[in-house]
Coordinates of C-alpha atoms and ligand atoms in Angstrom, one line a residue:
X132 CA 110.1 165.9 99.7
X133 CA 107.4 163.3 99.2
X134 CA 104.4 165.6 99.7
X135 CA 103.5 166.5 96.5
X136 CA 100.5 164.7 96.4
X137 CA 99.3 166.3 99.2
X138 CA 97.4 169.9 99.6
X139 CA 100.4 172.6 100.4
X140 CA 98.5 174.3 103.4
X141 CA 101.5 176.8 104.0
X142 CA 104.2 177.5 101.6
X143 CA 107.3 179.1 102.3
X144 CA 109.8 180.2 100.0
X145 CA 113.4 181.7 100.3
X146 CA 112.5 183.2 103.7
X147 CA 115.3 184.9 105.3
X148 CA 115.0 186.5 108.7
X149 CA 116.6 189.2 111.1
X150 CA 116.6 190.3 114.4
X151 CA 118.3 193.9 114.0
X152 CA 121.3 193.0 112.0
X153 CA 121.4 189.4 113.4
X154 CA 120.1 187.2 110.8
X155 CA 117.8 184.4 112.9
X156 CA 116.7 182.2 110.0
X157 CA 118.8 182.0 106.0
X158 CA 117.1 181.2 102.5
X159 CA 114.2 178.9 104.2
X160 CA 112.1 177.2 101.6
X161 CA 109.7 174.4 102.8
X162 CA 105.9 173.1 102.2
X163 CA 103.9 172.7 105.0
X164 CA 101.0 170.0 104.2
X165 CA 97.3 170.8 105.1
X166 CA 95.8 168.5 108.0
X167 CA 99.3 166.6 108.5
X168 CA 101.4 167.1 111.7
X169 CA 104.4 168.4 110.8
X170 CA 107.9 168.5 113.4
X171 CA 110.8 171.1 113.8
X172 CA 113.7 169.8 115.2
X173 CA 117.1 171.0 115.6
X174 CA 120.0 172.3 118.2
X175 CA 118.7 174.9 120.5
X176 CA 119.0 178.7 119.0
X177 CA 119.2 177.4 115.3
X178 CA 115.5 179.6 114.9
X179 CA 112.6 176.8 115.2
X180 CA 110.1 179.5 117.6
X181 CA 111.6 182.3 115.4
X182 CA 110.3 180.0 112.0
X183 CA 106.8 178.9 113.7
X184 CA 106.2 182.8 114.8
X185 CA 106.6 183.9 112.0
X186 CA 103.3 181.9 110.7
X187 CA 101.5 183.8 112.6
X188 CA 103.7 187.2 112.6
X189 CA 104.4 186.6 116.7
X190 CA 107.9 188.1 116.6
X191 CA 107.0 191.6 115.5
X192 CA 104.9 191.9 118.8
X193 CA 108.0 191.1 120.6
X194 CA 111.4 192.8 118.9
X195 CA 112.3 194.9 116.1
X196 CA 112.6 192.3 112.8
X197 CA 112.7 192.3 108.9
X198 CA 112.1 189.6 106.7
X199 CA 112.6 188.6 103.2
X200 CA 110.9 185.9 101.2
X201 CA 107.6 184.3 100.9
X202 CA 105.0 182.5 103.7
X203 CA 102.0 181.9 101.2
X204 CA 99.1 181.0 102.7
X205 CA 96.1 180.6 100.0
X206 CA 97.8 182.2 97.7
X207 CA 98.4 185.2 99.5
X208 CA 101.8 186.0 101.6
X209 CA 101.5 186.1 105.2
X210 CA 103.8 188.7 105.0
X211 CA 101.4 190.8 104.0
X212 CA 98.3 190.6 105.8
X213 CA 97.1 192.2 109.1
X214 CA 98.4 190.5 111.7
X215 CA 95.0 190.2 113.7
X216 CA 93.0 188.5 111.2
X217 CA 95.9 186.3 110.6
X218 CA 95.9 185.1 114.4
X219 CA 92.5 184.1 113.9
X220 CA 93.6 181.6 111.3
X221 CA 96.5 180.7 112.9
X222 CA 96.2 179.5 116.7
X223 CA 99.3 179.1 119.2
X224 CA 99.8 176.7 122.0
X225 CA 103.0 177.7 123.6
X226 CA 105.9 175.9 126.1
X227 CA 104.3 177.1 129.5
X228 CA 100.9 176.7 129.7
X229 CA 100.0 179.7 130.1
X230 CA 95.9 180.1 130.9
X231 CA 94.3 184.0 131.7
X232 CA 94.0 183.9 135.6
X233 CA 90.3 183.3 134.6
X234 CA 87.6 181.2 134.7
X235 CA 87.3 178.0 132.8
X236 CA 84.9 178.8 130.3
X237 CA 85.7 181.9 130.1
X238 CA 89.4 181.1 129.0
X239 CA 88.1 179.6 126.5
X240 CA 85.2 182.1 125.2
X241 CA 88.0 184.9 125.3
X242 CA 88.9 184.8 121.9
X243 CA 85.5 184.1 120.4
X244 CA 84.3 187.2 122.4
X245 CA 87.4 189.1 121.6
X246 CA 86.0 188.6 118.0
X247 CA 82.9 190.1 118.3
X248 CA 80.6 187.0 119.8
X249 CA 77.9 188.1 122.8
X250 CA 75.5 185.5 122.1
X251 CA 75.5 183.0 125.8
X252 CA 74.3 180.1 123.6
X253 CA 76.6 180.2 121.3
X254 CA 79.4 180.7 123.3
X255 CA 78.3 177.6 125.6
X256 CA 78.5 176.0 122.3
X257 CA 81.7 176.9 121.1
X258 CA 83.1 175.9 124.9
X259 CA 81.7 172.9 125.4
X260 CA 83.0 171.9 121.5
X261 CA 86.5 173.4 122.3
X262 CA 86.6 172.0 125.5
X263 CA 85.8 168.3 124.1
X264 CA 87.9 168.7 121.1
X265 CA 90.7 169.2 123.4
X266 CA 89.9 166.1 125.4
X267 CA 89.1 168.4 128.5
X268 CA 85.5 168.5 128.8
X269 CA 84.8 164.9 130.6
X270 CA 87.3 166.0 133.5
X271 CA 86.2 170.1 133.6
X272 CA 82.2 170.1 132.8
X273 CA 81.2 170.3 136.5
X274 CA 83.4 173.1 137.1
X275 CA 83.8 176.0 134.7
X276 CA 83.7 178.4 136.3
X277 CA 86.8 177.2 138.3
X278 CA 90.0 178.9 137.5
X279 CA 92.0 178.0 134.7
X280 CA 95.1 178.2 137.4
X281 CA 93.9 175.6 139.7
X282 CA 94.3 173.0 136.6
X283 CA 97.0 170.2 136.6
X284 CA 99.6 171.5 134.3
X285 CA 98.5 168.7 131.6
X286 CA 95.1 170.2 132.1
X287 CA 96.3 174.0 131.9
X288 CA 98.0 173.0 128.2
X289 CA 94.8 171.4 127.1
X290 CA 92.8 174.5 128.3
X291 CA 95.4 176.6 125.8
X292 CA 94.5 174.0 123.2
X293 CA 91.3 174.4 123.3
X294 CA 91.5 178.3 124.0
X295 CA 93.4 178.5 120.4
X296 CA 90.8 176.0 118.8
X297 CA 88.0 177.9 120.2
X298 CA 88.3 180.6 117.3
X299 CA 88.6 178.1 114.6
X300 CA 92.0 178.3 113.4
X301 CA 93.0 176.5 110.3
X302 CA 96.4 176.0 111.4
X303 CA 98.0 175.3 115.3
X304 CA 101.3 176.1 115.9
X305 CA 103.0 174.2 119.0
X306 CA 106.6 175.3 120.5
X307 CA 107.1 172.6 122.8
X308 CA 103.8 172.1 124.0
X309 CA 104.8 169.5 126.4
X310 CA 108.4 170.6 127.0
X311 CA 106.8 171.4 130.7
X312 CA 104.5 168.3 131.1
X313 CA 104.8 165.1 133.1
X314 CA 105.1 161.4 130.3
X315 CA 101.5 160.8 131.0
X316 CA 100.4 164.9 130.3
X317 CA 102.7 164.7 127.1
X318 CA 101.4 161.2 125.7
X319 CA 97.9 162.7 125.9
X320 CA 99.0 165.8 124.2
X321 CA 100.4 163.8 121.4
X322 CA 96.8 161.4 121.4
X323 CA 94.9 164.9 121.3
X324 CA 97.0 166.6 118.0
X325 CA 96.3 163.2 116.2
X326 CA 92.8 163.5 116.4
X327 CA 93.3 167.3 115.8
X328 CA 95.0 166.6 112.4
X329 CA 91.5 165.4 110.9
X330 CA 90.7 168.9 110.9
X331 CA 93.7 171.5 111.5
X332 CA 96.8 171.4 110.4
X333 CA 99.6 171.0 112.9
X334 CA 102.8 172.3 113.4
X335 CA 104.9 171.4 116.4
X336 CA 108.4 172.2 117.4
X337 CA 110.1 169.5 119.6
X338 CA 113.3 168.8 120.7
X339 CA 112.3 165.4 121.9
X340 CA 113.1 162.7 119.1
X341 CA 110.9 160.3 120.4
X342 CA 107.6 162.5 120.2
X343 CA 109.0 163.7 116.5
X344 CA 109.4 160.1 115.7
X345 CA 106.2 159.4 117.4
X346 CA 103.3 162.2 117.0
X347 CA 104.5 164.1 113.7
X348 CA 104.0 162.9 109.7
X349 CA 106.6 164.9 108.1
X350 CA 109.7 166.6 110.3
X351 CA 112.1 169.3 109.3
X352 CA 115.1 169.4 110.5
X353 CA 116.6 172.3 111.4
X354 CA 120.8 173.3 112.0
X355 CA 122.9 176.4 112.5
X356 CA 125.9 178.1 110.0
X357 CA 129.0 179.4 111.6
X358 CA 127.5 182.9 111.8
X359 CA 124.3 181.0 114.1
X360 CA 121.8 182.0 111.6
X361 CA 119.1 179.0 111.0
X362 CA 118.9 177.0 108.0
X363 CA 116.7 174.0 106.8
X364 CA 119.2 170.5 106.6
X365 CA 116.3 168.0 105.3
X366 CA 112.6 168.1 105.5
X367 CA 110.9 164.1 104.5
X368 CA 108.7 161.7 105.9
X369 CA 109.1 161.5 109.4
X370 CA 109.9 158.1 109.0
X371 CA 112.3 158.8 106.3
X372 CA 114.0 161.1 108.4
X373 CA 114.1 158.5 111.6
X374 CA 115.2 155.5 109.5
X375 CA 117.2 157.0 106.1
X376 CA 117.8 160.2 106.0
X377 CA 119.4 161.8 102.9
X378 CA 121.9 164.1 105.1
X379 CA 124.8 162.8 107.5
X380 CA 124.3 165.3 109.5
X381 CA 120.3 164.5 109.9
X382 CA 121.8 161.3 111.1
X383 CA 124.2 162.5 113.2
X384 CA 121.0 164.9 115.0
X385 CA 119.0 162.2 115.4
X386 CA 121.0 159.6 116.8
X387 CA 122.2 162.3 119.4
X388 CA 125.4 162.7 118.5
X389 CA 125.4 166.7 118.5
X390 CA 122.6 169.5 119.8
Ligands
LIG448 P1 115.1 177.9 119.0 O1 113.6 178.0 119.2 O2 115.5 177.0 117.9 O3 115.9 177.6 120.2 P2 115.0 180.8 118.6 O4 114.1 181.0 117.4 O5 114.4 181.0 119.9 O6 115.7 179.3 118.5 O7 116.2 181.7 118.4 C1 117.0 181.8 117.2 C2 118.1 182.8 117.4 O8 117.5 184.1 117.4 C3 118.9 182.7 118.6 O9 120.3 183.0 118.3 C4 118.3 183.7 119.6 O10 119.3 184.1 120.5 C5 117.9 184.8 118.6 N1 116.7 185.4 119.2 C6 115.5 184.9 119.6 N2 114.6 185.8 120.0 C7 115.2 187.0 119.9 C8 114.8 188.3 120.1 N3 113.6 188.6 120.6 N4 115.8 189.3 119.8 C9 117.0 189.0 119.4 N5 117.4 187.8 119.1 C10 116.6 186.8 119.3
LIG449 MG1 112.4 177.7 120.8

């Protein structure tokens, strides 16, 4: 795939997935690079949110699933860890921004005090850092203690950004972050995750080519068998993908002509 000489931050390997007897995603195997964005694409229902949940074991919280395979994450499968200390290592921006009907600040100091933190100093800290690594701070440091409600929605998804970076994930999972934003909100979402990339490693499903094309390093493409169950068509180079891809039907995606 044309990472090799990059870090693998997550690795996964023959995943398969079910819902009940419904099997969601079939024989996934794919490398995730550390501090690069990564893009899923593919036809709606073909299991992108079902893949990127399952980073951070989301989908057990909401339906009754089994899985087979491998999600190694330094040497040790996701699979197999607790699930809480896993979400600290894994943040989670999601399509509807979706702030606590809560202040500011203390949207943001929820998961840091959730974890244990009590010291105020700190915690200013840790806001103010979130809050500016999330491009928020210049327009929100006169009011935190406003609620996180009365944002823009542009706003509201950079208060979730910085709400998930606020715990100091490794890794931020995105499922459509700006599916619900204005062009101006989503170009300064895609500004923000490549600043974010220095540090975290990013992983954002999209089914907007342009902002694949545009924000992400590397894209997997995603597509459906008969029996609807999700399977992985090409993973490359996000150029690559955009300009040459190995598969017709990559092309075919792409240029719009199904999905
Ligand atoms: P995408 O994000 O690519 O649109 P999803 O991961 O949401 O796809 O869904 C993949 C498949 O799994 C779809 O067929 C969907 O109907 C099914 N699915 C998603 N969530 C659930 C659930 N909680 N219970 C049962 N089936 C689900
Ligand atoms: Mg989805």
């Amino acid at each position: 795939m044309g990472s090799e000489s990059l870090k693998v931050q997550i690795s996964v390997k023959n995943f398969n997935f079910f819902y009940g007897k419904f099997q969601a995603l079939r024989e996934i195997n794919l490398n995730i690079p550390d501090r690069q964005i990564t893009a899923i694409i593919g036809p709606s229902g073909c299991g992108k949110s079902t893949f990127i949940r399952s980073f951070n074991r989301m989908n057990e919280l909401i339906a009754s699933v089994s899985m087979q395979g491998e999600i190694i994450l330094d040497s040790e499968n996701i699979l197999e860890l607790d699930p809480v200390s896993l979400r600290k290592r894994i943040g989670m921006v999601f399509q509807r921004p979706n702030p606590f009907p809560k202040s500011i600040y203390e949207n943001v100091a929820f998961g840091p005090r959730a974890h244990g933190m009590k010291n105020k100093v700190q915690l200013d800290e840790i806001v103010e850092k979130s809050l500016k690594e999330a491009f928020l701070w210049d327009e929100v440091k006169d009011e935190l203690t406003k609620s996180g409600l009365s944002l823009s929605g542009g706003q509201q998804q950079r208060l979730c950004i910085a709400r998930a970076l606020a715990i100091e994930p490794e890794i931020i999972l995105m499922d459509e972050p700006a599916s619900a934003l204005d062009p101006f909100a989503t170009l300064k979402i895609e500004e923000l995750m490549q600043d974010l990339k220095e540090k975290y490693t990013i992983v954002i499903v999209t089914h907007n080519m342009q902002q694949a094309a545009r924000a992400s390093d590397y894209t997997a493409f995603f597509n459906m068998g008969p029996d609807r169950a999700g399977y992985l068509v090409e993973h490359d180079i996000t150029q690559k993908i955009f300009t040459n891809p190995k598969e017709k039907l990559t092309e075919d995606y792409i240029s719009g002509r199904f999905g």
